[in-house]
Amino acid sequence: MKTKKKYVITVFFLAIIYLFMISVIVRALTAETENKSKLSAMREAASESMTDNIFAKQPLLEFNGFISKICGVKITVGENTVAEIGDGFLTYTYDYADTSYQAKQTLKFNDFLERRDTRFLMMIPPFKVDGKDEKIISSLNDRTNIIADEFISNVQSEVEIFDMRRSVEKHGKEYLEMFFKTDHHWKPETGLEFTAKAAEVLRDDFGFDMNPSVYDKENFDVRVLKDYFLGSQGRKVTKGYAHPEDISIITPKEHTDFSVNIPKTGLDISGDFETVFIDREQIDVIDYYNLSPYNAYMHGDKPYIHIKNNLSGDGKRVLILKDSYAAVMVPYLAMQLDEIDVIDLRYYDGNIREFIEKTAPDTVIMICHPASLMDKNLFRMG
């Protein structure tokens, strides 16, 4: 009886491995046209259904990823298409999307702020695919930077734009190294670098009393967490395909004192930069598939966060509307600002105009990277 039971278990696992191998073979044979192939979509749906509840799912998925890697598969399709673009760098790719609704919402919001005599600035960080790299853009058929260009052209006559893509002087491998290999976000080092550029704009064009040299690298301690991070793209293709990478926790050497309140989680805390801005639960242990060290910054995406700099006396109150790229900018901006309200409109339930009427910010800043321009939820501006 025991022998028969062992035989059934063995056959069951061999069948699972066999089905995965069939999936890999189909993927390899259709790699060049996966994004267009109905067969690929059917295969993916069947594969996901088959593996949702099986025993040892993650190791098997990693095995699938490993086989895909050695078979030379460069594109993984699904809810978000992931493509390898060389040297282990992964990226999402996006087809063209109409952003006319987002542009109209932005213009109406800008009119609302102008009537209140409130300045408005949009900051658009660079996308992982360099808009000047025609070879990669053509091979991926990616339209993200084109979408951003079109959006900007529709609003820039009335809205002040800081297009960070135009201030990037790096190309090729140097450009890619601004980003994580396995994730769509830029690195904390890059966020700090662009915070200095943003400080210049806020000083020169908006009259803020900000000193960009505050963000010089020598003013910060950098703690590198080795092989700690598997980003959203890496989790999709699994650790069998992509290697975990380093992530840095960058904190100022100078004395700091902030108060941070996050109603969603009940967090109400005061202390130095690392105490209030770094969520240790995301970095105390390594869990590639369930934790994100990037989300350690600013405690991840939350509907509303209030920040008070207890050492700043400039009296300015700033509202920042943001996507996840802001996580490695806002804490550093807070070093030279008095008070910041941070709202992520994807999750915020309140009326943003009513909030502005109540809090009367001096300036509203929107940080929205090119792919986020396609998300209408970020433009729920009333």
PDB file of C-alpha atoms in Angstrom, residues 110-303:
ATOM      1  CA  ASN A 110      -3.865  74.048 -12.747  1.00  0.00           C
ATOM      2  CA  ASP A 111      -6.685  76.587 -13.331  1.00  0.00           C
ATOM      3  CA  PHE A 112      -8.069  75.796  -9.869  1.00  0.00           C
ATOM      4  CA  LEU A 113      -4.666  76.412  -8.285  1.00  0.00           C
ATOM      5  CA  GLU A 114      -4.116  79.627 -10.222  1.00  0.00           C
ATOM      6  CA  ARG A 115      -7.397  81.003  -8.873  1.00  0.00           C
ATOM      7  CA  ARG A 116      -6.037  80.334  -5.395  1.00  0.00           C
ATOM      8  CA  ASP A 117      -2.671  81.912  -6.263  1.00  0.00           C
ATOM      9  CA  THR A 118      -0.977  78.555  -5.607  1.00  0.00           C
ATOM     10  CA  ARG A 119       2.020  77.526  -7.710  1.00  0.00           C
ATOM     11  CA  PHE A 120       1.966  74.130  -9.446  1.00  0.00           C
ATOM     12  CA  LEU A 121       4.942  72.130 -10.693  1.00  0.00           C
ATOM     13  CA  MET A 122       4.978  68.727 -12.406  1.00  0.00           C
ATOM     14  CA  MET A 123       8.150  66.663 -12.149  1.00  0.00           C
ATOM     15  CA  ILE A 124       8.530  63.805 -14.626  1.00  0.00           C
ATOM     16  CA  PRO A 125      11.399  61.390 -13.794  1.00  0.00           C
ATOM     17  CA  PRO A 126      13.191  59.393 -16.508  1.00  0.00           C
ATOM     18  CA  PHE A 127      11.813  56.048 -17.667  1.00  0.00           C
ATOM     19  CA  LYS A 128      13.999  52.940 -17.569  1.00  0.00           C
ATOM     20  CA  VAL A 129      14.096  52.815 -21.383  1.00  0.00           C
ATOM     21  CA  ASP A 130      16.167  55.764 -22.593  1.00  0.00           C
ATOM     22  CA  GLY A 131      14.055  57.868 -24.946  1.00  0.00           C
ATOM     23  CA  LYS A 132      17.165  58.460 -27.058  1.00  0.00           C
ATOM     24  CA  ASP A 133      17.987  54.758 -27.492  1.00  0.00           C
ATOM     25  CA  GLU A 134      16.192  54.091 -30.773  1.00  0.00           C
ATOM     26  CA  LYS A 135      17.569  50.552 -31.034  1.00  0.00           C
ATOM     27  CA  ILE A 136      16.007  49.376 -27.773  1.00  0.00           C
ATOM     28  CA  ILE A 137      12.781  51.305 -28.367  1.00  0.00           C
ATOM     29  CA  SER A 138      12.403  49.720 -31.796  1.00  0.00           C
ATOM     30  CA  SER A 139      13.160  46.192 -30.597  1.00  0.00           C
ATOM     31  CA  LEU A 140      10.662  46.472 -27.727  1.00  0.00           C
ATOM     32  CA  ASN A 141       8.079  48.520 -29.612  1.00  0.00           C
ATOM     33  CA  ASP A 142       7.849  50.573 -26.414  1.00  0.00           C
ATOM     34  CA  ARG A 143       5.871  53.835 -26.532  1.00  0.00           C
ATOM     35  CA  THR A 144       6.319  55.123 -22.983  1.00  0.00           C
ATOM     36  CA  ASN A 145       8.514  58.121 -23.746  1.00  0.00           C
ATOM     37  CA  ILE A 146       6.316  59.016 -26.727  1.00  0.00           C
ATOM     38  CA  ILE A 147       3.314  59.037 -24.392  1.00  0.00           C
ATOM     39  CA  ALA A 148       5.171  61.339 -21.990  1.00  0.00           C
ATOM     40  CA  ASP A 149       6.179  63.684 -24.825  1.00  0.00           C
ATOM     41  CA  GLU A 150       2.594  63.904 -26.021  1.00  0.00           C
ATOM     42  CA  PHE A 151       1.241  64.579 -22.534  1.00  0.00           C
ATOM     43  CA  ILE A 152       3.785  67.339 -21.941  1.00  0.00           C
ATOM     44  CA  SER A 153       3.025  68.970 -25.299  1.00  0.00           C
ATOM     45  CA  ASN A 154      -0.665  69.096 -24.315  1.00  0.00           C
ATOM     46  CA  VAL A 155      -0.112  70.873 -20.989  1.00  0.00           C
ATOM     47  CA  GLN A 156       3.198  72.753 -21.088  1.00  0.00           C
ATOM     48  CA  SER A 157       1.717  76.005 -22.441  1.00  0.00           C
ATOM     49  CA  GLU A 158      -0.036  76.446 -19.077  1.00  0.00           C
ATOM     50  CA  VAL A 159       1.604  74.065 -16.605  1.00  0.00           C
ATOM     51  CA  GLU A 160       5.163  74.387 -15.325  1.00  0.00           C
ATOM     52  CA  ILE A 161       7.015  71.158 -16.095  1.00  0.00           C
ATOM     53  CA  PHE A 162      10.363  69.893 -14.871  1.00  0.00           C
ATOM     54  CA  ASP A 163      11.051  67.125 -17.387  1.00  0.00           C
ATOM     55  CA  MET A 164      13.888  65.315 -15.640  1.00  0.00           C
ATOM     56  CA  ARG A 165      14.534  63.223 -18.733  1.00  0.00           C
ATOM     57  CA  ARG A 166      16.026  66.304 -20.390  1.00  0.00           C
ATOM     58  CA  SER A 167      18.586  66.725 -17.609  1.00  0.00           C
ATOM     59  CA  VAL A 168      20.030  63.213 -17.989  1.00  0.00           C
ATOM     60  CA  GLU A 169      23.436  63.247 -19.642  1.00  0.00           C
ATOM     61  CA  LYS A 170      24.072  59.516 -19.284  1.00  0.00           C
ATOM     62  CA  HIS A 171      23.615  57.005 -22.086  1.00  0.00           C
ATOM     63  CA  GLY A 172      23.815  53.256 -22.638  1.00  0.00           C
ATOM     64  CA  LYS A 173      24.945  51.233 -19.616  1.00  0.00           C
ATOM     65  CA  GLU A 174      25.446  54.385 -17.525  1.00  0.00           C
ATOM     66  CA  TYR A 175      21.827  55.357 -18.153  1.00  0.00           C
ATOM     67  CA  LEU A 176      20.530  51.932 -17.131  1.00  0.00           C
ATOM     68  CA  GLU A 177      22.621  51.954 -13.966  1.00  0.00           C
ATOM     69  CA  MET A 178      20.403  54.741 -12.619  1.00  0.00           C
ATOM     70  CA  PHE A 179      17.782  51.998 -12.172  1.00  0.00           C
ATOM     71  CA  PHE A 180      17.547  48.630 -10.496  1.00  0.00           C
ATOM     72  CA  LYS A 181      18.108  45.644 -12.758  1.00  0.00           C
ATOM     73  CA  THR A 182      15.051  43.748 -11.540  1.00  0.00           C
ATOM     74  CA  ASP A 183      12.696  46.635 -10.795  1.00  0.00           C
ATOM     75  CA  HIS A 184      11.110  49.578 -12.625  1.00  0.00           C
ATOM     76  CA  HIS A 185      12.148  52.098  -9.981  1.00  0.00           C
ATOM     77  CA  TRP A 186      15.232  54.256  -9.949  1.00  0.00           C
ATOM     78  CA  LYS A 187      17.804  53.622  -7.227  1.00  0.00           C
ATOM     79  CA  PRO A 188      17.881  55.697  -4.022  1.00  0.00           C
ATOM     80  CA  GLU A 189      21.201  57.128  -5.241  1.00  0.00           C
ATOM     81  CA  THR A 190      19.411  58.366  -8.380  1.00  0.00           C
ATOM     82  CA  GLY A 191      16.531  59.772  -6.350  1.00  0.00           C
ATOM     83  CA  LEU A 192      19.016  61.739  -4.241  1.00  0.00           C
ATOM     84  CA  GLU A 193      20.770  63.012  -7.368  1.00  0.00           C
ATOM     85  CA  PHE A 194      17.517  64.260  -8.864  1.00  0.00           C
ATOM     86  CA  THR A 195      16.414  65.771  -5.551  1.00  0.00           C
ATOM     87  CA  ALA A 196      19.381  68.120  -5.929  1.00  0.00           C
ATOM     88  CA  LYS A 197      18.191  69.023  -9.438  1.00  0.00           C
ATOM     89  CA  ALA A 198      14.664  69.585  -8.132  1.00  0.00           C
ATOM     90  CA  ALA A 199      16.040  71.823  -5.383  1.00  0.00           C
ATOM     91  CA  GLU A 200      17.655  73.984  -8.071  1.00  0.00           C
ATOM     92  CA  VAL A 201      14.328  74.390  -9.874  1.00  0.00           C
ATOM     93  CA  LEU A 202      12.466  75.164  -6.652  1.00  0.00           C
ATOM     94  CA  ARG A 203      15.116  77.720  -5.690  1.00  0.00           C
ATOM     95  CA  ASP A 204      15.517  79.417  -9.063  1.00  0.00           C
ATOM     96  CA  ASP A 205      11.937  79.314 -10.383  1.00  0.00           C
ATOM     97  CA  PHE A 206       9.782  79.100  -7.250  1.00  0.00           C
ATOM     98  CA  GLY A 207      11.703  81.161  -4.735  1.00  0.00           C
ATOM     99  CA  PHE A 208      12.363  78.379  -2.235  1.00  0.00           C
ATOM    100  CA  ASP A 209      15.256  78.836   0.164  1.00  0.00           C
ATOM    101  CA  MET A 210      16.939  75.586  -0.843  1.00  0.00           C
ATOM    102  CA  ASN A 211      20.603  74.675  -1.207  1.00  0.00           C
ATOM    103  CA  PRO A 212      21.242  71.857  -3.730  1.00  0.00           C
ATOM    104  CA  SER A 213      24.683  71.167  -2.224  1.00  0.00           C
ATOM    105  CA  VAL A 214      22.922  69.743   0.837  1.00  0.00           C
ATOM    106  CA  TYR A 215      22.409  66.637  -1.306  1.00  0.00           C
ATOM    107  CA  ASP A 216      26.088  66.093  -2.115  1.00  0.00           C
ATOM    108  CA  LYS A 217      27.045  62.451  -1.569  1.00  0.00           C
ATOM    109  CA  GLU A 218      29.614  63.226   1.114  1.00  0.00           C
ATOM    110  CA  ASN A 219      26.818  64.516   3.353  1.00  0.00           C
ATOM    111  CA  PHE A 220      25.211  61.064   3.586  1.00  0.00           C
ATOM    112  CA  ASP A 221      25.892  57.655   5.031  1.00  0.00           C
ATOM    113  CA  VAL A 222      25.243  54.826   2.572  1.00  0.00           C
ATOM    114  CA  ARG A 223      24.495  51.354   3.925  1.00  0.00           C
ATOM    115  CA  VAL A 224      24.455  48.749   1.162  1.00  0.00           C
ATOM    116  CA  LEU A 225      22.228  45.703   1.698  1.00  0.00           C
ATOM    117  CA  LYS A 226      23.876  43.000  -0.402  1.00  0.00           C
ATOM    118  CA  ASP A 227      21.669  40.762  -2.572  1.00  0.00           C
ATOM    119  CA  TYR A 228      18.632  41.969  -0.639  1.00  0.00           C
ATOM    120  CA  PHE A 229      16.253  43.017  -3.372  1.00  0.00           C
ATOM    121  CA  LEU A 230      14.279  41.249  -6.088  1.00  0.00           C
ATOM    122  CA  GLY A 231      12.161  43.896  -7.788  1.00  0.00           C
ATOM    123  CA  SER A 232       8.697  43.633  -9.317  1.00  0.00           C
ATOM    124  CA  GLN A 233      10.105  42.566 -12.687  1.00  0.00           C
ATOM    125  CA  GLY A 234      12.444  40.068 -11.047  1.00  0.00           C
ATOM    126  CA  ARG A 235       9.578  38.587  -9.048  1.00  0.00           C
ATOM    127  CA  LYS A 236       7.608  38.126 -12.245  1.00  0.00           C
ATOM    128  CA  VAL A 237      10.346  36.138 -13.996  1.00  0.00           C
ATOM    129  CA  THR A 238      11.460  34.632 -10.632  1.00  0.00           C
ATOM    130  CA  LYS A 239      14.841  34.165  -8.991  1.00  0.00           C
ATOM    131  CA  GLY A 240      15.502  31.329 -11.415  1.00  0.00           C
ATOM    132  CA  TYR A 241      15.831  33.950 -14.177  1.00  0.00           C
ATOM    133  CA  ALA A 242      17.007  37.102 -12.383  1.00  0.00           C
ATOM    134  CA  HIS A 243      19.535  37.499  -9.594  1.00  0.00           C
ATOM    135  CA  PRO A 244      18.740  39.476  -6.410  1.00  0.00           C
ATOM    136  CA  GLU A 245      20.588  42.782  -6.231  1.00  0.00           C
ATOM    137  CA  ASP A 246      21.854  45.346  -3.757  1.00  0.00           C
ATOM    138  CA  ILE A 247      19.854  48.258  -2.400  1.00  0.00           C
ATOM    139  CA  SER A 248      21.174  51.191  -0.391  1.00  0.00           C
ATOM    140  CA  ILE A 249      19.755  52.881   2.662  1.00  0.00           C
ATOM    141  CA  ILE A 250      20.940  56.490   2.390  1.00  0.00           C
ATOM    142  CA  THR A 251      20.668  58.695   5.472  1.00  0.00           C
ATOM    143  CA  PRO A 252      21.974  62.221   6.183  1.00  0.00           C
ATOM    144  CA  LYS A 253      24.976  62.644   8.468  1.00  0.00           C
ATOM    145  CA  GLU A 254      23.603  65.888   9.869  1.00  0.00           C
ATOM    146  CA  HIS A 255      21.245  65.978  12.827  1.00  0.00           C
ATOM    147  CA  THR A 256      17.598  65.745  11.744  1.00  0.00           C
ATOM    148  CA  ASP A 257      14.294  65.775  13.573  1.00  0.00           C
ATOM    149  CA  PHE A 258      10.962  64.995  11.877  1.00  0.00           C
ATOM    150  CA  SER A 259       7.419  64.096  12.839  1.00  0.00           C
ATOM    151  CA  VAL A 260       5.563  61.741  10.481  1.00  0.00           C
ATOM    152  CA  ASN A 261       1.914  60.758  10.627  1.00  0.00           C
ATOM    153  CA  ILE A 262       0.343  58.038   8.440  1.00  0.00           C
ATOM    154  CA  PRO A 263      -3.372  57.685   9.302  1.00  0.00           C
ATOM    155  CA  LYS A 264      -3.788  54.529   7.200  1.00  0.00           C
ATOM    156  CA  THR A 265      -1.459  52.534   9.443  1.00  0.00           C
ATOM    157  CA  GLY A 266      -1.831  54.560  12.632  1.00  0.00           C
ATOM    158  CA  LEU A 267       1.865  55.487  12.556  1.00  0.00           C
ATOM    159  CA  ASP A 268       2.599  58.714  14.436  1.00  0.00           C
ATOM    160  CA  ILE A 269       6.306  58.996  15.096  1.00  0.00           C
ATOM    161  CA  SER A 270       9.047  61.545  15.711  1.00  0.00           C
ATOM    162  CA  GLY A 271      12.784  61.170  15.405  1.00  0.00           C
ATOM    163  CA  ASP A 272      15.705  61.355  13.023  1.00  0.00           C
ATOM    164  CA  PHE A 273      15.603  60.624   9.282  1.00  0.00           C
ATOM    165  CA  GLU A 274      16.060  56.856   9.532  1.00  0.00           C
ATOM    166  CA  THR A 275      13.626  56.476  12.422  1.00  0.00           C
ATOM    167  CA  VAL A 276      10.703  58.166  10.664  1.00  0.00           C
ATOM    168  CA  PHE A 277      11.303  57.481   6.968  1.00  0.00           C
ATOM    169  CA  ILE A 278      12.693  53.918   6.862  1.00  0.00           C
ATOM    170  CA  ASP A 279      10.335  50.998   7.525  1.00  0.00           C
ATOM    171  CA  ARG A 280      12.581  48.391   9.112  1.00  0.00           C
ATOM    172  CA  GLU A 281      10.026  45.620   8.620  1.00  0.00           C
ATOM    173  CA  GLN A 282      10.909  45.678   4.909  1.00  0.00           C
ATOM    174  CA  ILE A 283      14.644  45.226   5.520  1.00  0.00           C
ATOM    175  CA  ASP A 284      15.064  43.307   8.795  1.00  0.00           C
ATOM    176  CA  VAL A 285      14.738  40.000   6.934  1.00  0.00           C
ATOM    177  CA  ILE A 286      15.172  38.922   3.327  1.00  0.00           C
ATOM    178  CA  ASP A 287      11.938  37.780   1.698  1.00  0.00           C
ATOM    179  CA  TYR A 288      12.258  38.219  -2.048  1.00  0.00           C
ATOM    180  CA  TYR A 289       8.623  37.552  -2.924  1.00  0.00           C
ATOM    181  CA  ASN A 290       6.728  39.119  -0.017  1.00  0.00           C
ATOM    182  CA  LEU A 291       8.804  42.140   1.050  1.00  0.00           C
ATOM    183  CA  SER A 292      10.210  45.074  -0.911  1.00  0.00           C
ATOM    184  CA  PRO A 293      13.218  46.955   0.486  1.00  0.00           C
ATOM    185  CA  TYR A 294      12.352  49.805  -1.887  1.00  0.00           C
ATOM    186  CA  ASN A 295       9.105  50.173   0.071  1.00  0.00           C
ATOM    187  CA  ALA A 296      11.186  50.692   3.196  1.00  0.00           C
ATOM    188  CA  TYR A 297      11.477  54.298   2.012  1.00  0.00           C
ATOM    189  CA  MET A 298       8.447  56.355   3.072  1.00  0.00           C
ATOM    190  CA  HIS A 299       6.756  53.144   4.333  1.00  0.00           C
ATOM    191  CA  GLY A 300       5.601  52.320   0.799  1.00  0.00           C
ATOM    192  CA  ASP A 301       2.637  53.804  -1.063  1.00  0.00           C
ATOM    193  CA  LYS A 302       0.091  55.249   1.348  1.00  0.00           C
ATOM    194  CA  PRO A 303      -2.988  57.427   0.673  1.00  0.00           C
TER     195      PRO A 303
END
